[in-house]
Coordinates of C-alpha atoms and ligand atoms in Angstrom, one line a residue:
Chain A
X1 CA -9.9 -100.1 -78.4
X2 CA -9.8 -98.4 -75.0
X3 CA -7.6 -95.4 -74.7
X4 CA -5.3 -96.9 -72.2
X5 CA -4.8 -100.0 -74.3
X6 CA -4.1 -98.0 -77.4
X7 CA -1.8 -95.8 -75.4
X8 CA 0.1 -98.8 -74.0
X9 CA 0.5 -100.3 -77.5
X10 CA 1.7 -97.1 -79.1
X11 CA 4.1 -96.4 -76.2
X12 CA 5.5 -99.9 -76.6
X13 CA 6.3 -98.9 -80.2
X14 CA 8.0 -95.8 -78.8
X15 CA 5.6 -93.5 -80.6
X16 CA 3.7 -90.8 -78.8
X17 CA 0.7 -90.6 -81.1
X18 CA -1.9 -91.4 -78.4
X19 CA -1.1 -88.1 -76.6
X20 CA -3.3 -86.4 -79.2
X21 CA -6.4 -87.6 -77.3
X22 CA -5.2 -85.6 -74.3
X23 CA -6.0 -82.3 -76.2
X24 CA -9.7 -81.6 -76.3
X25 CA -9.3 -78.7 -78.6
X26 CA -8.0 -81.0 -81.3
X27 CA -11.2 -83.0 -81.4
X28 CA -13.4 -80.3 -82.9
X29 CA -14.5 -79.5 -86.4
X30 CA -13.7 -76.2 -88.0
X31 CA -15.7 -75.2 -91.0
X32 CA -17.2 -78.7 -91.2
X33 CA -13.8 -80.4 -91.3
X34 CA -11.8 -82.0 -88.4
X35 CA -9.3 -79.4 -87.1
X36 CA -5.7 -79.7 -88.3
X37 CA -3.8 -77.5 -86.0
X38 CA -0.5 -76.5 -87.4
X39 CA 0.1 -73.2 -85.6
X40 CA 1.7 -74.3 -82.3
X41 CA 4.6 -72.0 -82.8
X42 CA 2.1 -69.1 -82.3
X43 CA 0.5 -70.9 -79.4
X44 CA 0.2 -74.6 -78.5
X45 CA -3.0 -76.3 -77.4
X46 CA -3.4 -77.4 -73.8
X47 CA -3.8 -81.0 -72.5
X48 CA -6.6 -81.9 -70.0
X49 CA -4.0 -82.1 -67.3
X50 CA -3.3 -78.4 -67.6
X51 CA -6.9 -77.4 -68.1
X52 CA -7.8 -79.4 -65.0
X53 CA -5.0 -78.1 -62.9
X54 CA -6.0 -74.5 -63.6
X55 CA -9.7 -75.3 -63.0
X56 CA -8.9 -77.1 -59.7
X57 CA -6.9 -74.1 -58.6
X58 CA -9.8 -71.8 -59.3
X59 CA -12.3 -74.1 -57.6
X60 CA -10.5 -75.0 -54.4
X61 CA -7.1 -73.3 -54.0
X62 CA -7.4 -69.7 -55.0
X63 CA -6.0 -67.0 -52.6
X64 CA -3.1 -64.6 -52.8
X65 CA 0.3 -66.1 -52.3
X66 CA 3.0 -65.3 -49.7
X67 CA 0.7 -63.2 -47.7
X68 CA -1.8 -64.9 -45.4
X69 CA -1.9 -67.3 -42.5
X70 CA -5.1 -68.9 -43.7
X71 CA -5.3 -72.3 -45.3
X72 CA -6.1 -71.2 -48.8
X73 CA -3.2 -68.8 -49.0
X74 CA -0.9 -71.5 -47.8
X75 CA -2.2 -73.9 -50.4
X76 CA -2.0 -71.4 -53.2
X77 CA 1.6 -70.6 -52.1
X78 CA 2.5 -74.2 -52.1
X79 CA 1.1 -74.9 -55.5
X80 CA 2.7 -71.8 -56.9
X81 CA 6.1 -72.6 -55.5
X82 CA 6.0 -76.2 -56.4
X83 CA 5.4 -75.2 -60.0
X84 CA 8.6 -73.2 -59.8
X85 CA 10.4 -76.3 -58.6
X86 CA 9.0 -78.4 -61.4
X87 CA 10.1 -75.8 -63.9
X88 CA 13.6 -75.5 -62.3
X89 CA 14.0 -79.2 -62.7
X90 CA 12.7 -79.2 -66.2
X91 CA 15.4 -76.9 -67.5
X92 CA 18.0 -78.1 -65.0
X93 CA 18.4 -74.7 -63.3
X94 CA 21.1 -74.6 -60.6
X95 CA 18.4 -73.9 -58.0
X96 CA 14.9 -72.5 -57.7
X97 CA 16.1 -69.0 -56.9
X98 CA 17.2 -68.8 -60.6
X99 CA 13.7 -69.2 -61.9
X100 CA 11.7 -66.0 -62.1
X101 CA 8.0 -66.0 -63.2
X102 CA 7.2 -63.3 -65.8
X103 CA 4.3 -62.8 -68.1
X104 CA 6.2 -64.4 -71.0
X105 CA 9.3 -64.3 -73.2
X106 CA 8.7 -60.7 -74.0
X107 CA 8.8 -59.6 -70.4
X108 CA 11.7 -61.8 -69.6
X109 CA 13.8 -60.1 -72.3
X110 CA 12.7 -56.6 -71.3
X111 CA 13.6 -57.4 -67.7
X112 CA 17.2 -58.4 -68.7
X113 CA 17.5 -55.3 -71.0
X114 CA 16.4 -52.9 -68.4
X115 CA 17.7 -54.4 -65.2
X116 CA 20.9 -56.1 -66.2
X117 CA 22.1 -54.2 -69.3
X118 CA 20.8 -50.6 -68.9
X119 CA 23.1 -49.7 -65.9
X120 CA 26.1 -51.3 -67.6
X121 CA 25.8 -49.8 -71.1
X122 CA 27.5 -46.6 -72.3
X123 CA 27.1 -44.7 -75.6
X124 CA 28.8 -46.6 -78.4
X125 CA 28.6 -50.0 -76.6
X126 CA 27.4 -52.9 -78.8
X127 CA 24.5 -55.3 -78.5
X128 CA 24.8 -58.4 -80.7
X129 CA 21.6 -60.0 -82.1
X130 CA 20.9 -62.0 -85.2
X131 CA 18.9 -61.4 -88.3
X132 CA 16.4 -64.1 -87.4
X133 CA 15.2 -62.7 -84.1
X134 CA 11.6 -62.3 -83.2
X135 CA 10.5 -58.7 -82.7
X136 CA 10.5 -59.3 -79.0
X137 CA 14.2 -59.9 -79.1
X138 CA 14.8 -56.8 -81.2
X139 CA 12.6 -54.0 -79.9
X140 CA 13.6 -54.2 -76.2
X141 CA 17.2 -53.7 -77.4
X142 CA 16.3 -50.8 -79.6
X143 CA 14.6 -49.1 -76.7
X144 CA 17.8 -49.7 -74.7
X145 CA 19.9 -48.2 -77.5
X146 CA 17.7 -45.1 -77.3
X147 CA 18.2 -44.9 -73.6
X148 CA 21.9 -45.4 -73.5
X149 CA 23.3 -44.5 -76.9
X150 CA 24.4 -48.2 -77.5
X151 CA 24.3 -49.7 -81.0
X152 CA 22.8 -52.9 -82.4
X153 CA 25.1 -55.2 -84.3
X154 CA 23.3 -58.0 -86.3
X155 CA 24.7 -61.4 -87.2
X156 CA 23.6 -62.1 -90.8
X157 CA 21.9 -65.3 -92.1
X158 CA 22.4 -67.2 -95.4
X159 CA 19.9 -68.4 -97.9
X160 CA 19.2 -71.5 -95.9
X161 CA 18.4 -69.5 -92.8
X162 CA 21.6 -70.5 -91.0
X163 CA 23.7 -68.1 -89.0
X164 CA 26.8 -66.7 -90.8
X165 CA 29.3 -68.0 -88.2
X166 CA 32.3 -66.4 -89.8
X167 CA 30.8 -63.0 -89.4
X168 CA 29.8 -63.9 -85.9
X169 CA 33.4 -64.7 -85.0
X170 CA 34.5 -61.2 -86.0
X171 CA 31.5 -59.5 -84.4
X172 CA 31.8 -61.2 -81.0
X173 CA 35.4 -59.9 -80.7
X174 CA 34.4 -56.3 -81.4
X175 CA 33.6 -55.1 -77.9
X176 CA 30.1 -56.5 -77.5
X177 CA 28.4 -56.0 -74.1
X178 CA 25.6 -58.6 -74.6
X179 CA 24.7 -61.4 -77.0
X180 CA 20.9 -61.9 -77.3
X181 CA 20.0 -64.8 -79.6
X182 CA 17.2 -67.2 -80.4
X183 CA 17.6 -70.9 -79.7
X184 CA 15.2 -71.7 -82.5
X185 CA 13.9 -69.3 -85.1
X186 CA 10.1 -69.0 -85.0
X187 CA 9.9 -68.0 -88.7
X188 CA 12.3 -70.5 -90.2
X189 CA 12.7 -73.3 -87.6
X190 CA 16.5 -73.0 -87.7
X191 CA 18.1 -74.5 -84.5
X192 CA 21.1 -72.3 -83.6
X193 CA 24.3 -73.8 -82.3
X194 CA 23.7 -72.0 -79.0
X195 CA 26.1 -74.0 -76.9
X196 CA 29.0 -73.1 -79.3
X197 CA 27.9 -69.4 -79.5
X198 CA 27.8 -69.2 -75.7
X199 CA 31.3 -70.8 -75.5
X200 CA 32.7 -68.2 -77.9
X201 CA 30.9 -65.4 -76.1
X202 CA 32.3 -66.5 -72.7
X203 CA 35.9 -66.5 -74.1
X204 CA 35.3 -62.8 -74.8
X205 CA 33.6 -62.2 -71.4
X206 CA 30.3 -61.4 -73.2
X207 CA 27.1 -62.3 -71.2
X208 CA 24.4 -64.2 -73.2
X209 CA 20.6 -64.2 -73.3
X210 CA 19.0 -67.0 -75.1
X211 CA 15.4 -66.6 -76.4
X212 CA 14.2 -70.1 -75.9
X213 CA 10.5 -69.5 -76.8
X214 CA 10.6 -72.0 -79.7
X215 CA 13.1 -74.4 -78.2
X216 CA 11.7 -75.4 -74.8
X217 CA 8.5 -77.0 -76.3
X218 CA 10.4 -79.1 -78.8
X219 CA 13.6 -80.4 -77.2
X220 CA 15.3 -81.1 -73.9
X221 CA 16.9 -77.9 -72.7
X222 CA 19.6 -77.9 -70.0
X223 CA 20.5 -74.3 -69.1
X224 CA 23.5 -75.4 -67.0
X225 CA 25.0 -77.3 -69.9
X226 CA 24.3 -74.5 -72.3
X227 CA 26.0 -72.2 -69.7
X228 CA 24.0 -69.2 -70.8
X229 CA 23.5 -66.3 -68.4
X230 CA 19.8 -65.8 -69.2
X231 CA 17.2 -68.0 -70.8
X232 CA 13.7 -66.8 -71.6
X233 CA 10.5 -68.7 -72.6
X234 CA 6.7 -68.6 -72.6
X235 CA 4.1 -71.0 -71.1
X236 CA 1.6 -70.8 -73.9
X237 CA 4.0 -72.3 -76.5
X238 CA 4.6 -75.4 -74.4
X239 CA 1.0 -76.4 -73.7
X240 CA 0.7 -74.1 -70.7
X241 CA -1.5 -71.0 -70.2
X242 CA -1.0 -67.6 -71.7
X243 CA 0.3 -64.7 -69.6
X244 CA 3.0 -66.8 -67.9
X245 CA 6.6 -67.3 -68.7
X246 CA 10.0 -67.7 -67.3
X247 CA 13.3 -65.9 -67.0
X248 CA 16.1 -68.2 -66.0
X249 CA 19.1 -66.3 -64.8
X250 CA 22.3 -67.2 -63.0
X251 CA 21.9 -66.5 -59.4
X252 CA 25.1 -64.4 -59.1
X253 CA 23.8 -62.1 -61.8
X254 CA 20.3 -61.8 -60.3
X255 CA 21.9 -60.9 -57.0
X256 CA 23.6 -57.9 -58.4
X257 CA 20.7 -56.7 -60.6
X258 CA 18.3 -54.0 -59.4
X259 CA 14.6 -54.8 -59.3
X260 CA 12.8 -54.4 -62.6
X261 CA 9.5 -53.2 -61.1
X262 CA 8.6 -52.1 -57.7
X263 CA 5.6 -53.2 -55.6
X264 CA 4.4 -55.7 -53.1
X265 CA 6.0 -59.1 -52.7
X266 CA 9.4 -57.9 -53.9
X267 CA 10.3 -56.2 -50.6
X268 CA 11.3 -57.3 -47.1
X269 CA 10.8 -53.9 -45.5
X270 CA 9.5 -50.6 -46.8
X271 CA 10.4 -47.3 -45.0
X272 CA 10.2 -43.9 -46.6
X273 CA 13.9 -43.6 -45.9
X274 CA 14.7 -46.7 -47.9
X275 CA 13.4 -50.2 -48.8
X276 CA 15.0 -53.6 -48.4
X277 CA 14.4 -55.9 -51.3
X278 CA 13.2 -59.4 -51.0
X279 CA 15.4 -62.5 -51.7
X280 CA 15.6 -64.1 -55.0
X281 CA 13.6 -64.7 -57.1
X282 CA 10.9 -62.6 -55.4
X283 CA 12.9 -59.4 -55.9
X284 CA 11.8 -59.7 -59.5
X285 CA 8.2 -60.7 -58.9
X286 CA 6.5 -57.4 -57.9
X287 CA 2.8 -57.5 -57.2
X288 CA 0.3 -60.4 -57.2
X289 CA 1.6 -62.8 -59.8
X290 CA -0.2 -64.9 -62.3
X291 CA -0.8 -67.7 -59.8
X292 CA -3.1 -69.9 -62.0
X293 CA -0.8 -69.4 -64.9
X294 CA 2.2 -70.6 -62.9
X295 CA 0.3 -73.6 -61.7
X296 CA -0.8 -74.4 -65.2
X297 CA 2.7 -74.1 -66.5
X298 CA 3.8 -76.5 -63.7
X299 CA 1.2 -79.0 -64.9
X300 CA 2.4 -78.5 -68.5
X301 CA 6.0 -79.3 -67.5
X302 CA 4.9 -82.4 -65.6
X303 CA 2.8 -83.5 -68.7
X304 CA 5.7 -83.0 -71.1
X305 CA 8.2 -84.7 -68.8
X306 CA 5.8 -87.6 -68.5
X307 CA 6.1 -88.2 -72.2
X308 CA 9.7 -87.2 -72.3
X309 CA 11.3 -84.4 -74.2
X310 CA 13.7 -86.7 -76.1
X311 CA 10.7 -88.7 -77.4
X312 CA 8.9 -85.5 -78.3
X313 CA 11.9 -84.2 -80.2
X314 CA 12.3 -87.4 -82.1
X315 CA 8.6 -87.6 -83.0
X316 CA 8.6 -84.0 -84.2
X317 CA 11.8 -84.3 -86.1
X318 CA 10.5 -87.3 -88.1
X319 CA 7.3 -85.6 -88.7
X320 CA 8.9 -82.3 -89.8
X321 CA 11.0 -84.3 -92.3
X322 CA 7.8 -85.9 -93.6
X323 CA 6.1 -82.5 -93.8
X324 CA 9.0 -80.9 -95.7
X325 CA 9.2 -83.9 -98.2
X326 CA 5.4 -83.9 -98.8
X327 CA 5.1 -80.1 -99.1
X328 CA 8.2 -79.9 -101.5
X329 CA 6.3 -82.2 -103.9
X330 CA 3.5 -79.7 -104.4
X331 CA 4.3 -78.0 -107.7
X332 CA 5.0 -74.3 -107.3
X333 CA 6.1 -74.5 -103.6
X334 CA 9.0 -72.4 -102.5
X335 CA 10.4 -73.4 -99.1
X336 CA 11.7 -70.6 -96.9
X337 CA 14.1 -71.9 -94.3
X338 CA 16.1 -74.9 -95.2
X339 CA 18.7 -75.1 -92.5
X340 CA 20.3 -78.4 -91.9
X341 CA 19.3 -78.5 -88.2
X342 CA 15.6 -77.5 -87.7
X343 CA 12.8 -77.9 -85.3
X344 CA 9.0 -77.8 -85.7
X345 CA 8.6 -75.1 -88.3
X346 CA 8.3 -75.0 -92.1
X347 CA 7.6 -71.7 -93.9
X348 CA 6.7 -71.7 -97.6
X349 CA 5.1 -69.8 -100.4
X350 CA 2.9 -71.3 -103.1
X351 CA 3.0 -70.0 -106.7
X352 CA 2.2 -66.3 -106.5
X353 CA -0.7 -66.8 -104.0
X354 CA -0.4 -64.2 -101.2
X355 CA 0.1 -66.1 -97.9
X356 CA -3.0 -64.4 -96.4
X357 CA -5.2 -65.9 -99.2
X358 CA -3.6 -69.2 -98.7
X359 CA -4.4 -69.0 -94.9
X360 CA -8.0 -68.3 -95.7
X361 CA -8.4 -71.2 -98.1
X362 CA -6.7 -73.6 -95.7
X363 CA -8.7 -72.4 -92.8
X364 CA -11.8 -73.0 -94.8
X365 CA -10.8 -76.7 -94.9
X366 CA -10.1 -76.8 -91.2
X367 CA -6.3 -76.4 -91.5
X368 CA -4.9 -73.8 -89.2
X369 CA -1.6 -72.3 -90.2
X370 CA 0.0 -68.9 -89.6
X371 CA 0.5 -66.4 -92.4
X372 CA 2.3 -63.1 -92.4
X373 CA 5.6 -61.8 -91.2
X374 CA 5.6 -63.9 -87.9
X375 CA 6.9 -60.9 -85.9
X376 CA 10.2 -61.4 -87.8
X377 CA 10.2 -58.6 -90.4
X378 CA 14.0 -58.6 -90.8
X379 CA 13.7 -62.3 -91.9
X380 CA 11.0 -61.4 -94.4
X381 CA 13.2 -58.6 -95.7
X382 CA 16.1 -61.0 -96.1
X383 CA 14.1 -63.3 -98.3
X384 CA 12.4 -60.3 -100.0
X385 CA 8.9 -61.6 -99.3
X386 CA 6.1 -59.7 -97.6
X387 CA 5.3 -62.8 -95.5
X388 CA 5.1 -66.5 -95.6
X389 CA 2.7 -69.3 -94.8
X390 CA 4.0 -71.3 -91.9
X391 CA 3.1 -74.8 -90.7
X392 CA 4.4 -75.6 -87.2
X393 CA 4.3 -78.9 -85.4
X394 CA 3.9 -80.0 -81.8
X395 CA 3.9 -83.3 -80.1
X396 CA 0.2 -84.0 -80.9
X397 CA 0.5 -83.7 -84.7
X398 CA 0.7 -86.7 -87.0
X399 CA 1.0 -87.7 -90.6
X400 CA -2.7 -87.3 -91.2
X401 CA -2.3 -83.6 -90.4
X402 CA 0.5 -83.3 -92.9
X403 CA -1.5 -85.1 -95.6
X404 CA -4.5 -82.8 -95.0
X405 CA -2.2 -79.8 -95.3
X406 CA -1.0 -81.1 -98.7
X407 CA -4.5 -81.8 -99.9
X408 CA -5.6 -78.3 -98.9
X409 CA -2.7 -76.8 -100.8
X410 CA -3.8 -78.6 -103.9
X411 CA -7.2 -77.1 -103.4
X412 CA -5.7 -73.6 -103.1
X413 CA -3.9 -74.1 -106.4
X414 CA -7.2 -75.2 -108.0
X415 CA -9.1 -72.1 -106.8
X416 CA -6.3 -69.8 -107.9
X417 CA -6.0 -71.5 -111.3
X418 CA -9.4 -70.3 -112.5
Chain B
X1 CA -14.2 -84.3 -94.8
X2 CA -17.5 -85.5 -96.2
X3 CA -18.3 -84.6 -99.7
X4 CA -21.3 -82.3 -99.1
X5 CA -19.3 -80.2 -96.6
X6 CA -16.4 -80.1 -99.0
X7 CA -18.6 -78.9 -101.8
X8 CA -20.1 -76.2 -99.7
X9 CA -16.8 -75.0 -98.5
X10 CA -15.5 -75.0 -102.0
X11 CA -18.5 -73.0 -103.2
X12 CA -17.9 -70.3 -100.5
X13 CA -14.3 -70.1 -101.5
X14 CA -15.2 -69.8 -105.1
X15 CA -17.6 -67.0 -104.2
X16 CA -14.7 -65.2 -102.5
X17 CA -12.2 -65.8 -105.2
X18 CA -14.4 -65.2 -108.2
X19 CA -12.9 -64.9 -111.6
X20 CA -13.3 -61.1 -111.6
X21 CA -11.4 -60.8 -108.3
X22 CA -8.6 -63.1 -109.4
X23 CA -8.4 -61.2 -112.6
X24 CA -8.0 -57.8 -110.9
X25 CA -5.6 -59.3 -108.4
X26 CA -3.4 -60.7 -111.1
X27 CA -3.5 -57.6 -113.4
X28 CA -4.6 -54.7 -111.3
X29 CA -5.9 -51.7 -113.2
X30 CA -4.5 -48.2 -112.6
X31 CA -1.5 -49.6 -110.9
X32 CA 1.3 -47.1 -110.5
X33 CA 1.6 -43.3 -109.9
X34 CA -0.2 -40.4 -111.5
X35 CA 1.6 -37.5 -113.1
X36 CA -0.5 -34.9 -111.3
X37 CA -1.6 -35.8 -107.8
X38 CA -3.9 -33.6 -105.8
X39 CA -4.8 -36.0 -103.0
X40 CA -3.1 -39.1 -101.6
X41 CA -3.4 -41.5 -98.7
X42 CA -1.8 -44.7 -97.4
X43 CA -3.7 -47.7 -96.3
X44 CA -2.2 -50.2 -93.9
X45 CA -3.5 -53.5 -92.7
X46 CA -1.1 -54.5 -90.0
X47 CA -2.6 -58.0 -89.6
X48 CA -1.6 -59.3 -93.0
X49 CA 0.9 -56.7 -94.1
X50 CA -1.2 -55.2 -96.8
X51 CA 0.1 -51.8 -97.7
X52 CA -1.1 -49.5 -100.4
X53 CA -0.9 -45.9 -101.5
X54 CA -3.7 -44.3 -103.3
X55 CA -3.3 -41.3 -105.6
X56 CA -6.2 -39.1 -106.7
X57 CA -6.4 -36.2 -109.2
X58 CA -9.4 -34.1 -108.2
X59 CA -10.3 -31.2 -110.5
X60 CA -11.7 -27.8 -109.7
X61 CA -15.2 -29.2 -110.2
X62 CA -14.6 -31.6 -107.3
X63 CA -14.6 -34.5 -109.8
X64 CA -12.1 -37.4 -109.6
X65 CA -10.4 -37.1 -112.9
X66 CA -7.9 -39.8 -112.3
X67 CA -6.9 -42.4 -109.7
X68 CA -4.1 -44.9 -109.2
X69 CA -2.6 -47.0 -106.5
X70 CA 0.7 -48.8 -105.6
X71 CA 1.6 -51.3 -103.0
X72 CA 1.4 -55.0 -102.2
X73 CA -1.3 -57.1 -100.5
X74 CA -3.4 -60.2 -100.8
X75 CA -5.7 -60.9 -103.7
X76 CA -8.7 -59.4 -102.0
X77 CA -7.1 -56.0 -101.1
X78 CA -5.4 -55.6 -104.5
X79 CA -8.6 -56.6 -106.4
X80 CA -10.6 -54.2 -104.3
X81 CA -8.2 -51.3 -104.9
X82 CA -8.2 -52.1 -108.6
X83 CA -12.0 -52.3 -108.9
X84 CA -12.3 -49.1 -106.8
X85 CA -10.0 -47.0 -109.0
X86 CA -12.0 -48.2 -112.0
X87 CA -15.2 -47.3 -110.4
X88 CA -14.5 -43.8 -109.0
X89 CA -12.9 -42.1 -111.9
X90 CA -15.4 -39.6 -113.1
X91 CA -17.3 -39.4 -109.8
X92 CA -17.7 -36.3 -107.8
X93 CA -16.0 -36.7 -104.4
X94 CA -19.3 -36.6 -102.5
X95 CA -20.6 -39.3 -104.7
X96 CA -17.4 -41.4 -104.3
X97 CA -17.7 -41.1 -100.5
X98 CA -21.3 -42.2 -100.6
X99 CA -20.4 -45.1 -102.8
X100 CA -17.5 -46.1 -100.5
X101 CA -19.8 -46.1 -97.5
X102 CA -22.3 -48.2 -99.3
X103 CA -19.6 -50.7 -100.3
X104 CA -18.3 -50.9 -96.8
X105 CA -21.8 -51.5 -95.5
X106 CA -22.3 -54.2 -98.1
X107 CA -19.2 -56.2 -97.4
X108 CA -19.9 -56.1 -93.7
X109 CA -23.2 -57.7 -94.3
X110 CA -25.6 -54.7 -94.3
X111 CA -27.9 -53.8 -97.1
X112 CA -26.4 -51.4 -99.6
X113 CA -28.5 -48.4 -100.5
X114 CA -26.6 -48.0 -103.7
X115 CA -26.4 -50.2 -106.8
X116 CA -22.9 -51.6 -106.6
X117 CA -22.6 -53.2 -110.1
X118 CA -19.4 -55.1 -110.7
X119 CA -18.3 -54.3 -107.1
X120 CA -20.8 -56.8 -105.8
X121 CA -18.1 -59.3 -106.5
X122 CA -16.5 -58.2 -103.2
X123 CA -19.5 -59.4 -101.2
X124 CA -17.9 -62.9 -101.1
X125 CA -16.0 -61.7 -98.0
X126 CA -19.2 -61.6 -96.0
X127 CA -18.6 -65.3 -95.2
X128 CA -15.0 -64.5 -94.2
X129 CA -15.0 -62.0 -91.3
X130 CA -11.3 -62.0 -91.1
X131 CA -11.0 -60.8 -94.6
X132 CA -13.4 -57.8 -94.5
X133 CA -10.5 -55.5 -93.6
X134 CA -8.7 -56.5 -96.8
X135 CA -11.8 -55.7 -98.9
X136 CA -12.3 -52.3 -97.3
X137 CA -8.7 -51.1 -97.1
X138 CA -8.6 -49.1 -100.3
X139 CA -11.9 -47.6 -99.6
X140 CA -10.9 -46.3 -96.2
X141 CA -7.8 -44.9 -97.9
X142 CA -9.9 -43.1 -100.5
X143 CA -12.0 -41.5 -97.7
X144 CA -8.9 -40.3 -96.0
X145 CA -7.4 -38.9 -99.2
X146 CA -10.6 -36.9 -99.9
X147 CA -10.6 -35.7 -96.3
X148 CA -6.9 -34.8 -96.7
X149 CA -6.2 -36.8 -93.6
X150 CA -2.5 -37.4 -93.4
X151 CA -2.4 -40.3 -91.0
X152 CA -2.4 -43.7 -92.8
X153 CA -5.8 -45.2 -93.0
X154 CA -5.6 -48.3 -90.9
X155 CA -8.1 -51.1 -90.7
X156 CA -7.2 -51.6 -87.0
Ligands
LIG1 C1 11.3 -66.9 -80.9 C2 10.2 -66.1 -80.1 N1 10.6 -65.2 -79.2 C3 9.7 -64.5 -78.5 C4 8.4 -64.7 -78.7 C5 7.4 -63.8 -77.8 O1 6.7 -64.6 -76.9 P1 5.6 -64.0 -76.1 O2 4.7 -63.3 -77.0 O3 4.9 -65.2 -75.5 O4 6.2 -63.1 -75.1 C6 7.9 -65.6 -79.6 C7 6.5 -65.8 -79.8 O5 5.9 -65.7 -80.8 C8 8.9 -66.3 -80.3 O6 8.5 -67.2 -81.2

């Protein structure tokens, strides 16, 4: 059957299975077996549309942006800026001035910590995080604590991997200066009730940063309806290139924040007596940016929108349910992360097999999962495990992937039962 | 997966997780502390979170009279530490360092100048480059302990 016919039929059924063919990396064999890629939470594969957009840029468009009268510079600037527009639309930002290109979630969070929070914090002030944060939403705040004498306050989680909301209620009223919280946990898959958390924080006048690295690839995200002040995410987890990401921030806040880094592009006028900074968002984009990355991310957003984030969310949610059911049936499985509302991720342990050994055995059968602490050591400490095995889904996964995972777990058991 | 490929892949895995390795991983020998410790070092493998501490008792004669280790890690790193402590007790330090270098050479695919005996079981990692660090962790820690190097031995 031709691809377009197959695609048309499956689209008529409302399923997005045919999109798998758009990802050339998925068509290869690993260790003699067809690749089963279940590590999209670490980094997602890229569709041809993204690969081609980046290649086309390198072939015909490349020049520096915002600084040349020649044709290529103009084309590069247009491509770069229209990627910003696509991304602004994708997350429903108020306007394009609120969308800052960064190198990724990590840089976005550091930017907020240093530019927005650092001047406002005094010794003894509190920063509220949760126990399930990724290290990149912990360490920037610890650095800030060292610089200002502020303290971290941590919302606990329960055995399912859900936030302890009763404790949160008390903590948010205890003089917190910023709430920095994940939208979706990368280690457990928990979807946090971010809109509710933001509402409570607003009642206390607490600004909120949401780490959306694991949410944007898997569900529709509307930053205006969430009403958060800052929203950070990475291109490479949403089928875009590495080294590019976004900080969304409310315009009024960005206006008042000092630049994060100094350099070219972020200025209007430089004199040794003083420098006038550029308008938003350029004030926060010092130096030559990752132009091809931004263009690739724009293409990724167009690709995902073409399929539709609602459909992606529905597909992944059904598949995650299937995965969790199938994996639970394997004798000796312990699921880590059983929140009622989850996205994309299932962590687990099998018998007393160390996750790293499990990872090797699965890889040998072409099944790629992540093993270890997932840059979330406080989560591992909570569950008293050194690490977990984690299968994570994206739009291109299907039931065959899940079945292959389960088969390979059976083989791991067999090898370890000698 | 076709059957031949499957069999081949299983064979390599069985080579890696031999009975001897699984046995030492499940019931590591010399696991715990020593009453008298003269040399110690920590081994860290940040990639997979393996973390072990090695204790040596080295007598005036420069002979390793006892060895033990504590910590947690994957089957390969624990089995390797267990097999190592078994092997080095009774060796002089210079001999242990030579042996360690020979083992590291052997698991990274080079020819070993020394007869490794039981420890040949660790050669299964040759087909698994990402696991070589697990197999060599304890040995790097032993080299640091003998050198009295106080930084944790890291495989990075
Ligand atoms: C929840 C979460 N936050 C932040 C990050 C960091 O993203 P990056 O490494 O792209 O900056 C990740 C990536 O692993 C993540 O999963």
